[in-house]
mmCIF file of C-alpha atoms in Angstrom:
data_model
loop_
_atom_site.group_PDB
_atom_site.id
_atom_site.type_symbol
_atom_site.label_atom_id
_atom_site.label_comp_id
_atom_site.label_asym_id
_atom_site.label_seq_id
_atom_site.Cartn_x
_atom_site.Cartn_y
_atom_site.Cartn_z
ATOM 1 C CA UNK A 1 -12.086 30.138 15.180
ATOM 2 C CA UNK A 2 -10.999 32.388 12.361
ATOM 3 C CA UNK A 3 -9.321 31.331 9.092
ATOM 4 C CA UNK A 4 -5.822 32.236 10.330
ATOM 5 C CA UNK A 5 -6.182 29.664 13.153
ATOM 6 C CA UNK A 6 -7.570 27.138 10.743
ATOM 7 C CA UNK A 7 -4.523 27.564 8.559
ATOM 8 C CA UNK A 8 -2.288 27.109 11.628
ATOM 9 C CA UNK A 9 -4.012 23.838 12.486
ATOM 10 C CA UNK A 10 -3.544 22.565 8.905
ATOM 11 C CA UNK A 11 0.186 23.029 9.228
ATOM 12 C CA UNK A 12 0.272 21.261 12.645
ATOM 13 C CA UNK A 13 1.151 17.560 12.093
ATOM 14 C CA UNK A 14 -0.126 16.532 15.562
ATOM 15 C CA UNK A 15 -3.550 17.994 14.677
ATOM 16 C CA UNK A 16 -3.631 16.042 11.402
ATOM 17 C CA UNK A 17 -2.696 12.875 13.386
ATOM 18 C CA UNK A 18 -5.612 13.653 15.757
ATOM 19 C CA UNK A 19 -8.065 14.013 12.874
ATOM 20 C CA UNK A 20 -6.907 10.767 11.148
ATOM 21 C CA UNK A 21 -6.497 8.985 14.544
ATOM 22 C CA UNK A 22 -2.984 7.762 13.783
ATOM 23 C CA UNK A 23 -1.269 8.795 17.008
ATOM 24 C CA UNK A 24 -2.691 8.122 20.514
ATOM 25 C CA UNK A 25 -0.723 10.932 22.204
ATOM 26 C CA UNK A 26 -1.907 13.489 19.676
ATOM 27 C CA UNK A 27 -5.531 12.284 19.963
ATOM 28 C CA UNK A 28 -5.396 12.779 23.783
ATOM 29 C CA UNK A 29 -3.731 16.188 23.367
ATOM 30 C CA UNK A 30 -6.457 17.626 21.107
ATOM 31 C CA UNK A 31 -9.334 16.043 22.965
ATOM 32 C CA UNK A 32 -8.078 17.846 26.131
ATOM 33 C CA UNK A 33 -7.731 21.047 24.129
ATOM 34 C CA UNK A 34 -11.375 20.778 22.958
ATOM 35 C CA UNK A 35 -12.492 20.216 26.516
ATOM 36 C CA UNK A 36 -10.742 23.458 27.441
ATOM 37 C CA UNK A 37 -12.133 25.375 24.457
ATOM 38 C CA UNK A 38 -15.577 23.828 23.717
ATOM 39 C CA UNK A 39 -16.590 26.831 21.610
ATOM 40 C CA UNK A 40 -14.364 25.531 18.836
ATOM 41 C CA UNK A 41 -15.864 22.027 18.579
ATOM 42 C CA UNK A 42 -18.074 22.764 15.603
ATOM 43 C CA UNK A 43 -15.276 24.276 13.516
ATOM 44 C CA UNK A 44 -12.854 21.530 14.474
ATOM 45 C CA UNK A 45 -15.430 18.868 13.601
ATOM 46 C CA UNK A 46 -15.874 20.381 10.136
ATOM 47 C CA UNK A 47 -12.129 20.643 9.628
ATOM 48 C CA UNK A 48 -11.667 17.026 10.787
ATOM 49 C CA UNK A 49 -14.349 15.762 8.353
ATOM 50 C CA UNK A 50 -12.685 17.583 5.457
ATOM 51 C CA UNK A 51 -9.197 16.356 6.331
ATOM 52 C CA UNK A 52 -10.391 12.719 6.575
ATOM 53 C CA UNK A 53 -12.475 12.980 3.377
ATOM 54 C CA UNK A 54 -9.666 14.271 1.198
ATOM 55 C CA UNK A 55 -6.805 12.267 2.807
ATOM 56 C CA UNK A 56 -5.008 15.482 3.763
ATOM 57 C CA UNK A 57 -1.400 15.324 4.901
ATOM 58 C CA UNK A 58 0.570 18.030 6.725
ATOM 59 C CA UNK A 59 3.801 19.366 5.193
ATOM 60 C CA UNK A 60 4.927 21.143 2.080
ATOM 61 C CA UNK A 61 5.705 17.935 0.205
ATOM 62 C CA UNK A 62 2.034 17.018 0.089
ATOM 63 C CA UNK A 63 0.540 20.337 -0.936
ATOM 64 C CA UNK A 64 0.132 19.544 -4.653
ATOM 65 C CA UNK A 65 -1.686 16.343 -3.840
ATOM 66 C CA UNK A 66 -3.831 18.088 -1.194
ATOM 67 C CA UNK A 67 -4.755 20.813 -3.642
ATOM 68 C CA UNK A 68 -5.830 18.341 -6.332
ATOM 69 C CA UNK A 69 -7.855 16.260 -3.887
ATOM 70 C CA UNK A 70 -9.511 19.354 -2.503
ATOM 71 C CA UNK A 71 -10.596 20.540 -5.936
ATOM 72 C CA UNK A 72 -12.186 17.132 -6.518
ATOM 73 C CA UNK A 73 -13.983 17.289 -3.127
ATOM 74 C CA UNK A 74 -15.255 20.800 -3.758
ATOM 75 C CA UNK A 75 -16.765 19.660 -7.029
ATOM 76 C CA UNK A 76 -18.469 16.748 -5.273
ATOM 77 C CA UNK A 77 -19.738 18.980 -2.492
ATOM 78 C CA UNK A 78 -21.075 21.489 -5.040
ATOM 79 C CA UNK A 79 -23.174 18.722 -6.551
ATOM 80 C CA UNK A 80 -24.332 17.439 -3.150
ATOM 81 C CA UNK A 81 -25.250 20.773 -1.592
ATOM 82 C CA UNK A 82 -27.556 23.426 -2.948
ATOM 83 C CA UNK A 83 -26.417 25.833 -0.214
ATOM 84 C CA UNK A 84 -29.566 25.195 1.774
ATOM 85 C CA UNK A 85 -27.617 23.827 4.763
ATOM 86 C CA UNK A 86 -25.434 25.900 7.031
ATOM 87 C CA UNK A 87 -22.908 23.032 7.103
ATOM 88 C CA UNK A 88 -22.096 23.595 3.480
ATOM 89 C CA UNK A 89 -21.042 27.133 4.089
ATOM 90 C CA UNK A 90 -18.828 26.062 6.977
ATOM 91 C CA UNK A 91 -17.290 23.348 4.861
ATOM 92 C CA UNK A 92 -16.357 25.800 2.079
ATOM 93 C CA UNK A 93 -14.822 28.122 4.699
ATOM 94 C CA UNK A 94 -12.644 25.208 5.769
ATOM 95 C CA UNK A 95 -11.825 24.480 2.151
ATOM 96 C CA UNK A 96 -10.751 28.052 1.680
ATOM 97 C CA UNK A 97 -8.322 27.702 4.566
ATOM 98 C CA UNK A 98 -6.859 24.566 3.014
ATOM 99 C CA UNK A 99 -6.417 26.275 -0.354
ATOM 100 C CA UNK A 100 -4.638 29.142 1.364
ATOM 101 C CA UNK A 101 -2.308 26.779 3.195
ATOM 102 C CA UNK A 102 -1.652 24.792 0.046
ATOM 103 C CA UNK A 103 -0.842 27.836 -2.052
ATOM 104 C CA UNK A 104 1.413 29.436 0.609
ATOM 105 C CA UNK A 105 3.171 26.136 1.312
ATOM 106 C CA UNK A 106 3.673 25.399 -2.374
ATOM 107 C CA UNK A 107 5.234 28.823 -2.838
ATOM 108 C CA UNK A 108 7.592 28.370 0.114
ATOM 109 C CA UNK A 109 8.511 24.900 -0.970
ATOM 110 C CA UNK A 110 9.484 26.071 -4.422
ATOM 111 C CA UNK A 111 11.706 28.824 -2.919
ATOM 112 C CA UNK A 112 13.725 26.343 -0.843
ATOM 113 C CA UNK A 113 17.193 25.124 -1.792
ATOM 114 C CA UNK A 114 17.810 21.355 -2.341
ATOM 115 C CA UNK A 115 19.436 21.197 1.105
ATOM 116 C CA UNK A 116 16.363 22.679 2.776
ATOM 117 C CA UNK A 117 14.051 20.314 0.888
ATOM 118 C CA UNK A 118 15.747 17.265 2.401
ATOM 119 C CA UNK A 119 15.339 18.645 5.855
ATOM 120 C CA UNK A 120 11.545 18.840 5.721
ATOM 121 C CA UNK A 121 11.078 15.100 4.952
ATOM 122 C CA UNK A 122 9.307 13.493 7.883
ATOM 123 C CA UNK A 123 9.672 10.062 9.440
ATOM 124 C CA UNK A 124 12.624 8.997 7.347
ATOM 125 C CA UNK A 125 13.538 5.385 8.242
ATOM 126 C CA UNK A 126 10.189 4.561 9.863
ATOM 127 C CA UNK A 127 8.907 1.062 9.088
ATOM 128 C CA UNK A 128 6.080 0.562 6.612
ATOM 129 C CA UNK A 129 2.415 0.298 7.497
ATOM 130 C CA UNK A 130 -0.916 -1.005 6.217
ATOM 131 C CA UNK A 131 -2.089 1.424 3.591
ATOM 132 C CA UNK A 132 -3.290 1.231 -0.031
ATOM 133 C CA UNK A 133 -5.233 3.047 -2.752
ATOM 134 C CA UNK A 134 -8.304 1.408 -4.165
ATOM 135 C CA UNK A 135 -9.430 2.375 -7.698
ATOM 136 C CA UNK A 136 -13.089 1.674 -8.208
ATOM 137 C CA UNK A 137 -14.876 0.784 -11.464
ATOM 138 C CA UNK A 138 -15.750 4.405 -12.103
ATOM 139 C CA UNK A 139 -12.123 5.446 -11.803
ATOM 140 C CA UNK A 140 -12.451 7.144 -8.376
ATOM 141 C CA UNK A 141 -9.673 6.473 -5.896
ATOM 142 C CA UNK A 142 -10.108 5.687 -2.175
ATOM 143 C CA UNK A 143 -7.341 5.911 0.366
ATOM 144 C CA UNK A 144 -7.947 2.836 2.541
ATOM 145 C CA UNK A 145 -5.813 4.194 5.338
ATOM 146 C CA UNK A 146 -8.384 6.927 5.826
ATOM 147 C CA UNK A 147 -11.330 4.496 6.088
ATOM 148 C CA UNK A 148 -12.393 3.387 9.581
ATOM 149 C CA UNK A 149 -12.276 -0.362 10.258
ATOM 150 C CA UNK A 150 -15.741 -1.936 10.005
ATOM 151 C CA UNK A 151 -16.923 0.659 7.447
ATOM 152 C CA UNK A 152 -18.415 0.088 3.992
ATOM 153 C CA UNK A 153 -16.092 1.490 1.348
ATOM 154 C CA UNK A 154 -18.424 1.226 -1.644
ATOM 155 C CA UNK A 155 -21.315 -0.622 -3.240
ATOM 156 C CA UNK A 156 -20.805 -1.554 -6.882
ATOM 157 C CA UNK A 157 -23.006 -3.765 -9.015
ATOM 158 C CA UNK A 158 -24.558 -5.548 -6.096
ATOM 159 C CA UNK A 159 -21.142 -6.129 -4.461
ATOM 160 C CA UNK A 160 -20.402 -4.631 -1.040
ATOM 161 C CA UNK A 161 -16.777 -3.569 -0.430
ATOM 162 C CA UNK A 162 -15.974 -3.322 3.220
ATOM 163 C CA UNK A 163 -12.891 -2.653 5.380
ATOM 164 C CA UNK A 164 -13.458 -5.215 8.129
ATOM 165 C CA UNK A 165 -12.553 -4.968 11.863
ATOM 166 C CA UNK A 166 -9.090 -6.345 11.147
ATOM 167 C CA UNK A 167 -8.434 -3.680 8.440
ATOM 168 C CA UNK A 168 -8.696 -6.080 5.508
ATOM 169 C CA UNK A 169 -10.569 -5.163 2.324
ATOM 170 C CA UNK A 170 -13.457 -7.684 1.803
ATOM 171 C CA UNK A 171 -15.751 -8.171 -1.202
ATOM 172 C CA UNK A 172 -19.220 -9.645 -0.588
ATOM 173 C CA UNK A 173 -22.038 -10.090 -3.131
ATOM 174 C CA UNK A 174 -25.332 -8.917 -1.698
ATOM 175 C CA UNK A 175 -27.332 -9.098 -4.904
ATOM 176 C CA UNK A 176 -27.394 -11.319 -7.977
ATOM 177 C CA UNK A 177 -25.278 -9.866 -10.755
ATOM 178 C CA UNK A 178 -23.947 -10.504 -14.276
ATOM 179 C CA UNK A 179 -20.442 -11.975 -14.386
ATOM 180 C CA UNK A 180 -20.267 -12.145 -18.211
ATOM 181 C CA UNK A 181 -18.667 -8.697 -18.414
ATOM 182 C CA UNK A 182 -17.566 -7.806 -14.863
ATOM 183 C CA UNK A 183 -16.077 -4.435 -13.895
ATOM 184 C CA UNK A 184 -12.652 -4.449 -12.262
ATOM 185 C CA UNK A 185 -11.064 -2.837 -9.184
ATOM 186 C CA UNK A 186 -7.362 -2.215 -8.583
ATOM 187 C CA UNK A 187 -5.658 -2.093 -5.263
ATOM 188 C CA UNK A 188 -2.167 -0.543 -5.108
ATOM 189 C CA UNK A 189 0.412 -0.094 -2.343
ATOM 190 C CA UNK A 190 3.171 2.503 -2.442
ATOM 191 C CA UNK A 191 6.665 2.066 -1.066
ATOM 192 C CA UNK A 192 6.430 1.682 2.651
ATOM 193 C CA UNK A 193 2.923 0.151 2.574
ATOM 194 C CA UNK A 194 1.350 -3.289 2.511
ATOM 195 C CA UNK A 195 -2.280 -4.451 2.462
ATOM 196 C CA UNK A 196 -4.502 -7.539 2.523
ATOM 197 C CA UNK A 197 -7.643 -8.076 0.422
ATOM 198 C CA UNK A 198 -10.216 -10.862 0.448
ATOM 199 C CA UNK A 199 -11.370 -11.337 -3.132
ATOM 200 C CA UNK A 200 -14.978 -11.931 -4.284
ATOM 201 C CA UNK A 201 -14.390 -15.720 -4.327
ATOM 202 C CA UNK A 202 -12.926 -15.770 -0.772
ATOM 203 C CA UNK A 203 -9.294 -16.017 -1.918
ATOM 204 C CA UNK A 204 -6.810 -13.901 0.023
ATOM 205 C CA UNK A 205 -4.115 -11.678 -1.423
ATOM 206 C CA UNK A 206 -1.464 -9.984 0.680
ATOM 207 C CA UNK A 207 0.292 -7.142 -1.184
ATOM 208 C CA UNK A 208 3.872 -6.203 -0.309
ATOM 209 C CA UNK A 209 5.151 -2.673 -0.812
ATOM 210 C CA UNK A 210 4.949 -1.082 -4.292
ATOM 211 C CA UNK A 211 2.571 -3.705 -5.730
ATOM 212 C CA UNK A 212 -0.770 -3.733 -7.575
ATOM 213 C CA UNK A 213 -3.551 -6.237 -8.049
ATOM 214 C CA UNK A 214 -6.388 -5.918 -10.557
ATOM 215 C CA UNK A 215 -9.434 -8.238 -10.232
ATOM 216 C CA UNK A 216 -13.094 -8.371 -11.231
ATOM 217 C CA UNK A 217 -15.970 -7.574 -8.935
ATOM 218 C CA UNK A 218 -17.420 -10.961 -9.988
ATOM 219 C CA UNK A 219 -15.361 -13.841 -11.327
ATOM 220 C CA UNK A 220 -16.458 -15.790 -14.389
ATOM 221 C CA UNK A 221 -18.221 -19.087 -13.677
ATOM 222 C CA UNK A 222 -15.606 -21.278 -15.415
ATOM 223 C CA UNK A 223 -12.396 -19.438 -14.540
ATOM 224 C CA UNK A 224 -10.971 -16.812 -12.181
ATOM 225 C CA UNK A 225 -8.232 -14.426 -13.260
ATOM 226 C CA UNK A 226 -6.271 -11.508 -11.746
ATOM 227 C CA UNK A 227 -3.297 -9.367 -12.848
ATOM 228 C CA UNK A 228 -0.489 -8.192 -10.632
ATOM 229 C CA UNK A 229 2.773 -6.339 -10.346
ATOM 230 C CA UNK A 230 5.252 -6.270 -7.434
ATOM 231 C CA UNK A 231 5.017 -9.028 -4.798
ATOM 232 C CA UNK A 232 1.853 -10.725 -3.566
ATOM 233 C CA UNK A 233 1.232 -13.783 -1.353
ATOM 234 C CA UNK A 234 -1.920 -15.731 -2.356
ATOM 235 C CA UNK A 235 -4.166 -18.145 -0.546
ATOM 236 C CA UNK A 236 -6.577 -19.379 -3.183
ATOM 237 C CA UNK A 237 -10.081 -20.569 -2.159
ATOM 238 C CA UNK A 238 -11.308 -23.858 -3.446
ATOM 239 C CA UNK A 239 -14.344 -23.163 -5.695
ATOM 240 C CA UNK A 240 -16.276 -25.811 -7.593
ATOM 241 C CA UNK A 241 -19.015 -25.757 -10.237
ATOM 242 C CA UNK A 242 -21.494 -28.353 -11.501
ATOM 243 C CA UNK A 243 -23.970 -30.677 -9.753
ATOM 244 C CA UNK A 244 -23.317 -33.417 -7.225
ATOM 245 C CA UNK A 245 -21.114 -36.139 -8.697
ATOM 246 C CA UNK A 246 -20.054 -33.864 -11.544
ATOM 247 C CA UNK A 247 -18.345 -31.069 -9.718
ATOM 248 C CA UNK A 248 -15.040 -29.661 -10.965
ATOM 249 C CA UNK A 249 -12.676 -27.135 -9.544
ATOM 250 C CA UNK A 250 -12.713 -23.723 -11.102
ATOM 251 C CA UNK A 251 -9.130 -22.735 -11.897
ATOM 252 C CA UNK A 252 -7.480 -19.557 -10.755
ATOM 253 C CA UNK A 253 -4.982 -17.661 -12.939
ATOM 254 C CA UNK A 254 -2.441 -15.000 -11.886
ATOM 255 C CA UNK A 255 -0.882 -12.964 -14.657
ATOM 256 C CA UNK A 256 2.264 -10.894 -14.569
ATOM 257 C CA UNK A 257 4.032 -9.193 -17.426
ATOM 258 C CA UNK A 258 6.061 -12.241 -18.289
ATOM 259 C CA UNK A 259 4.212 -15.265 -16.984
ATOM 260 C CA UNK A 260 0.854 -16.858 -16.214
ATOM 261 C CA UNK A 261 0.164 -19.110 -13.212
ATOM 262 C CA UNK A 262 -2.538 -21.747 -13.219
ATOM 263 C CA UNK A 263 -3.711 -22.609 -9.731
ATOM 264 C CA UNK A 264 -6.030 -25.261 -8.262
ATOM 265 C CA UNK A 265 -6.358 -24.201 -4.644
ATOM 266 C CA UNK A 266 -3.061 -23.419 -2.953
ATOM 267 C CA UNK A 267 -0.723 -21.049 -1.109
ATOM 268 C CA UNK A 268 2.092 -19.366 -3.034
ATOM 269 C CA UNK A 269 4.151 -16.203 -3.318
ATOM 270 C CA UNK A 270 4.920 -14.262 -6.537
ATOM 271 C CA UNK A 271 7.671 -11.706 -6.767
ATOM 272 C CA UNK A 272 7.458 -9.811 -10.060
ATOM 273 C CA UNK A 273 9.191 -6.486 -9.329
ATOM 274 C CA UNK A 274 10.628 -4.842 -12.390
ATOM 275 C CA UNK A 275 13.992 -4.223 -10.714
ATOM 276 C CA UNK A 276 14.518 -7.890 -9.805
ATOM 277 C CA UNK A 277 16.633 -10.086 -12.076
ATOM 278 C CA UNK A 278 13.922 -12.767 -12.322
ATOM 279 C CA UNK A 279 10.233 -13.293 -11.671
ATOM 280 C CA UNK A 280 9.931 -15.829 -8.842
ATOM 281 C CA UNK A 281 6.992 -18.055 -7.870
ATOM 282 C CA UNK A 282 7.400 -19.953 -4.571
ATOM 283 C CA UNK A 283 4.915 -22.728 -3.658
ATOM 284 C CA UNK A 284 4.018 -23.457 -0.019
ATOM 285 C CA UNK A 285 1.033 -25.702 -0.435
ATOM 286 C CA UNK A 286 -0.895 -27.417 -3.289
ATOM 287 C CA UNK A 287 0.310 -27.189 -6.870
ATOM 288 C CA UNK A 288 0.706 -24.526 -9.514
ATOM 289 C CA UNK A 289 1.769 -24.489 -13.116
ATOM 290 C CA UNK A 290 3.961 -21.578 -14.219
ATOM 291 C CA UNK A 291 3.816 -20.674 -17.873
ATOM 292 C CA UNK A 292 6.275 -18.386 -19.686
ATOM 293 C CA UNK A 293 4.543 -15.962 -21.982
ATOM 294 C CA UNK A 294 7.624 -15.390 -24.148
ATOM 295 C CA UNK A 295 8.721 -19.008 -24.470
ATOM 296 C CA UNK A 296 6.650 -22.106 -25.182
ATOM 297 C CA UNK A 297 7.495 -23.789 -21.859
ATOM 298 C CA UNK A 298 5.959 -24.404 -18.415
ATOM 299 C CA UNK A 299 6.815 -26.074 -15.099
ATOM 300 C CA UNK A 300 4.655 -27.712 -12.422
ATOM 301 C CA UNK A 301 5.786 -26.817 -8.911
ATOM 302 C CA UNK A 302 5.726 -28.885 -5.760
ATOM 303 C CA UNK A 303 5.674 -27.434 -2.220
ATOM 304 C CA UNK A 304 9.087 -26.141 -1.260
ATOM 305 C CA UNK A 305 10.051 -25.332 -4.865
ATOM 306 C CA UNK A 306 10.530 -21.975 -6.627
ATOM 307 C CA UNK A 307 10.263 -21.162 -10.352
ATOM 308 C CA UNK A 308 12.587 -18.486 -11.669
ATOM 309 C CA UNK A 309 11.831 -16.830 -14.995
ATOM 310 C CA UNK A 310 14.146 -14.510 -16.838
ATOM 311 C CA UNK A 311 15.655 -15.606 -20.154
ATOM 312 C CA UNK A 312 14.741 -19.210 -19.240
ATOM 313 C CA UNK A 313 12.335 -20.914 -16.874
ATOM 314 C CA UNK A 314 13.802 -23.183 -14.238
ATOM 315 C CA UNK A 315 12.874 -24.759 -10.890
ATOM 316 C CA UNK A 316 14.920 -24.995 -7.696
ATOM 317 C CA UNK A 317 14.433 -26.033 -4.104
ATOM 318 C CA UNK A 318 14.123 -23.067 -1.768
ATOM 319 C CA UNK A 319 13.975 -22.107 1.922
ATOM 320 C CA UNK A 320 10.302 -21.175 2.042
ATOM 321 C CA UNK A 321 10.635 -19.387 5.390
ATOM 322 C CA UNK A 322 12.986 -16.868 3.885
ATOM 323 C CA UNK A 323 10.915 -16.327 0.776
ATOM 324 C CA UNK A 324 7.706 -15.459 2.758
ATOM 325 C CA UNK A 325 9.274 -13.952 5.869
ATOM 326 C CA UNK A 326 7.640 -10.625 4.962
ATOM 327 C CA UNK A 327 4.199 -12.115 5.482
ATOM 328 C CA UNK A 328 5.077 -12.763 9.122
ATOM 329 C CA UNK A 329 6.552 -9.311 9.549
ATOM 330 C CA UNK A 330 10.212 -10.212 9.330
ATOM 331 C CA UNK A 331 13.302 -9.856 7.167
ATOM 332 C CA UNK A 332 15.267 -13.125 7.018
ATOM 333 C CA UNK A 333 18.609 -13.044 5.229
ATOM 334 C CA UNK A 334 20.444 -16.351 4.670
ATOM 335 C CA UNK A 335 23.424 -15.855 2.442
ATOM 336 C CA UNK A 336 21.481 -13.017 0.716
ATOM 337 C CA UNK A 337 23.329 -10.746 -1.632
ATOM 338 C CA UNK A 338 23.497 -7.080 -0.591
ATOM 339 C CA UNK A 339 21.896 -5.931 -3.833
ATOM 340 C CA UNK A 340 18.786 -7.994 -3.173
ATOM 341 C CA UNK A 341 18.708 -7.003 0.467
ATOM 342 C CA UNK A 342 18.895 -3.304 -0.378
ATOM 343 C CA UNK A 343 16.030 -3.527 -2.865
ATOM 344 C CA UNK A 344 13.839 -4.895 -0.025
ATOM 345 C CA UNK A 345 14.937 -2.144 2.287
ATOM 346 C CA UNK A 346 14.222 0.477 -0.374
ATOM 347 C CA UNK A 347 10.608 -0.668 -0.834
ATOM 348 C CA UNK A 348 9.737 -1.125 2.779
ATOM 349 C CA UNK A 349 11.381 2.042 4.192
ATOM 350 C CA UNK A 350 10.750 4.196 1.105
ATOM 351 C CA UNK A 351 14.386 5.210 0.609
ATOM 352 C CA UNK A 352 16.592 5.491 -2.443
ATOM 353 C CA UNK A 353 19.741 3.364 -2.518
ATOM 354 C CA UNK A 354 23.211 4.389 -3.603
ATOM 355 C CA UNK A 355 25.622 1.418 -3.594
ATOM 356 C CA UNK A 356 28.732 0.718 -5.632
ATOM 357 C CA UNK A 357 28.199 -2.223 -8.003
ATOM 358 C CA UNK A 358 31.266 -3.979 -6.677
ATOM 359 C CA UNK A 359 29.492 -4.482 -3.291
ATOM 360 C CA UNK A 360 26.285 -5.973 -4.704
ATOM 361 C CA UNK A 361 27.433 -9.574 -4.337
ATOM 362 C CA UNK A 362 28.428 -9.378 -0.699
ATOM 363 C CA UNK A 363 26.398 -11.885 1.310
ATOM 364 C CA UNK A 364 24.700 -11.456 4.652
ATOM 365 C CA UNK A 365 22.907 -13.515 7.291
ATOM 366 C CA UNK A 366 20.461 -12.164 9.820
ATOM 367 C CA UNK A 367 16.867 -11.752 10.974
ATOM 368 C CA UNK A 368 15.093 -8.557 12.032
ATOM 369 C CA UNK A 369 11.440 -7.527 12.426
ATOM 370 C CA UNK A 370 10.001 -5.306 9.692
ATOM 371 C CA UNK A 371 8.431 -3.270 12.496
ATOM 372 C CA UNK A 372 11.937 -2.027 13.495
ATOM 373 C CA UNK A 373 13.213 1.354 12.192
ATOM 374 C CA UNK A 374 15.746 1.449 9.416
ATOM 375 C CA UNK A 375 18.453 2.363 11.894
ATOM 376 C CA UNK A 376 18.197 -1.206 13.335
ATOM 377 C CA UNK A 377 19.019 -2.786 9.976
ATOM 378 C CA UNK A 378 21.794 -0.262 9.375
ATOM 379 C CA UNK A 379 23.368 -1.204 12.682
ATOM 380 C CA UNK A 380 22.978 -4.921 11.920
ATOM 381 C CA UNK A 381 24.762 -4.587 8.582
ATOM 382 C CA UNK A 382 27.533 -2.366 9.924
ATOM 383 C CA UNK A 383 28.334 -4.806 12.782
ATOM 384 C CA UNK A 384 29.560 -7.278 10.128
ATOM 385 C CA UNK A 385 32.345 -4.852 9.256
ATOM 386 C CA UNK A 386 31.749 -5.417 5.535
ATOM 387 C CA UNK A 387 30.070 -2.081 4.782
ATOM 388 C CA UNK A 388 29.244 1.320 6.202
ATOM 389 C CA UNK A 389 25.911 2.987 5.612
ATOM 390 C CA UNK A 390 24.940 6.664 5.733
ATOM 391 C CA UNK A 391 21.350 7.886 5.704
ATOM 392 C CA UNK A 392 21.156 11.321 4.053
ATOM 393 C CA UNK A 393 17.520 12.431 3.863
ATOM 394 C CA UNK A 394 15.823 9.606 1.910
ATOM 395 C CA UNK A 395 19.007 8.376 0.374
ATOM 396 C CA UNK A 396 20.790 5.414 1.895
ATOM 397 C CA UNK A 397 24.451 5.495 0.837
ATOM 398 C CA UNK A 398 26.592 2.364 1.126
ATOM 399 C CA UNK A 399 30.408 2.571 1.277
ATOM 400 C CA UNK A 400 33.114 0.034 2.042
#
C-alpha cells in the first residue's frame, strides 16, 4: 500500500471508526476488505496502531490537533526506537502520510469560506458519549475514549490506573506509598462528553459535560480533598482511621471556586458551571455542610434539600429526581425556564445557543432520554407552540 492510499484512508471516516472500533458496520466493512486484500494487513495494522495511539480524528477540523499529537508521538518513538526494528521504519512511513494529510487538509480548510466551514461539521445534534481526557502527574494527557476497556492506563507512584470492563476509570494502590505530598491527576470532559471515575479511596464521581475533577493519587490520612468545575455527582465512600473503639470518619471535602463542601459519607450533586446564576449542591443521602468562601456563613443540608450560592447562601426543598436526571440518562423538565434548559442542551449536544433574552423565562415541562438526538428535543419544544428552533451548523437559534 503506497503513501497515496494511506492518505486516502486517513481521510476516510469509516476507516477511522474501524481503527478506533466506534462503529460496528465500519468494523465489519474493513474486516471484509482485509480478507479480500490480505497483502495490506501489515500496513493497515501499523496505521491502526498509530491512529489509536495519537487519538486521530478524520476531517479538516481536527488537523491541527492531529498534527500536534503526531509530533509528540514521533518524539516518543524516536526515544523508544534506535532504528534497529523494521517496525519503526514502517511507523514513520505512516507518520509521514499523516503529516501530508494534515498539511493538505489544513491548507484546504483555511481556503474555505465561512459557509463551507459549517458544512464540514460532522454529527451535529448527536447525543453525548462517555469520553474524557486524563492529565497524569507528569503533565501527559491520555484520551480515555481511545483506551480499551480492561486496560491499564498508567502506573504512578505505586498506584495502578485502569479503565475497567465497564469503562470506568479506577485507581488502585498496589504498593505502599507516601501520602504526605501526593501528586495529582485531573480528569476533564468536553461538551458532549461524560465520564465516571472511582477515586483512590473508593469514592465515585460522575462528571457531566464540560467538567473537571482534580484529585490526589493518594489521599491524606486525616482528610480527603478534591477540586472541581462544571457538574459532578458524588458517592463518597466511608473511610475511618484509628484503632478499634477509637475509630473516626475521615472527612471528604469538595472545593469549587466559590464554596467548600464538607462530607461524611453521602450522595450528592454539585452544579458549579460558570454560566449558571448560582452554584447548587443537592443532597440525596447523608449530610453535607456547604461553606461560602466569600461570606462567613454555612448551611447543613438534609436529604431532599438544595443549597444555592450566589450573592447569598440559602437552602430550599427540591425535586431530587429532576436535579440528578442526567445521571440516569434523562432530561427532566418541570417548570424549567428556557434559559436553563438551553444551557443543558448546549453542553450535552455541543451546540452554541442564540436566544432572545425575552424568551429566557418561558417555562417547559417534559422528559426525554439524553440518548436521543437533538432533533427530538427540538420537536418536543416546538410542539408547545411557544418557540421555534432552527439548527444552523452548530448554532441552535430560537425564535418566537
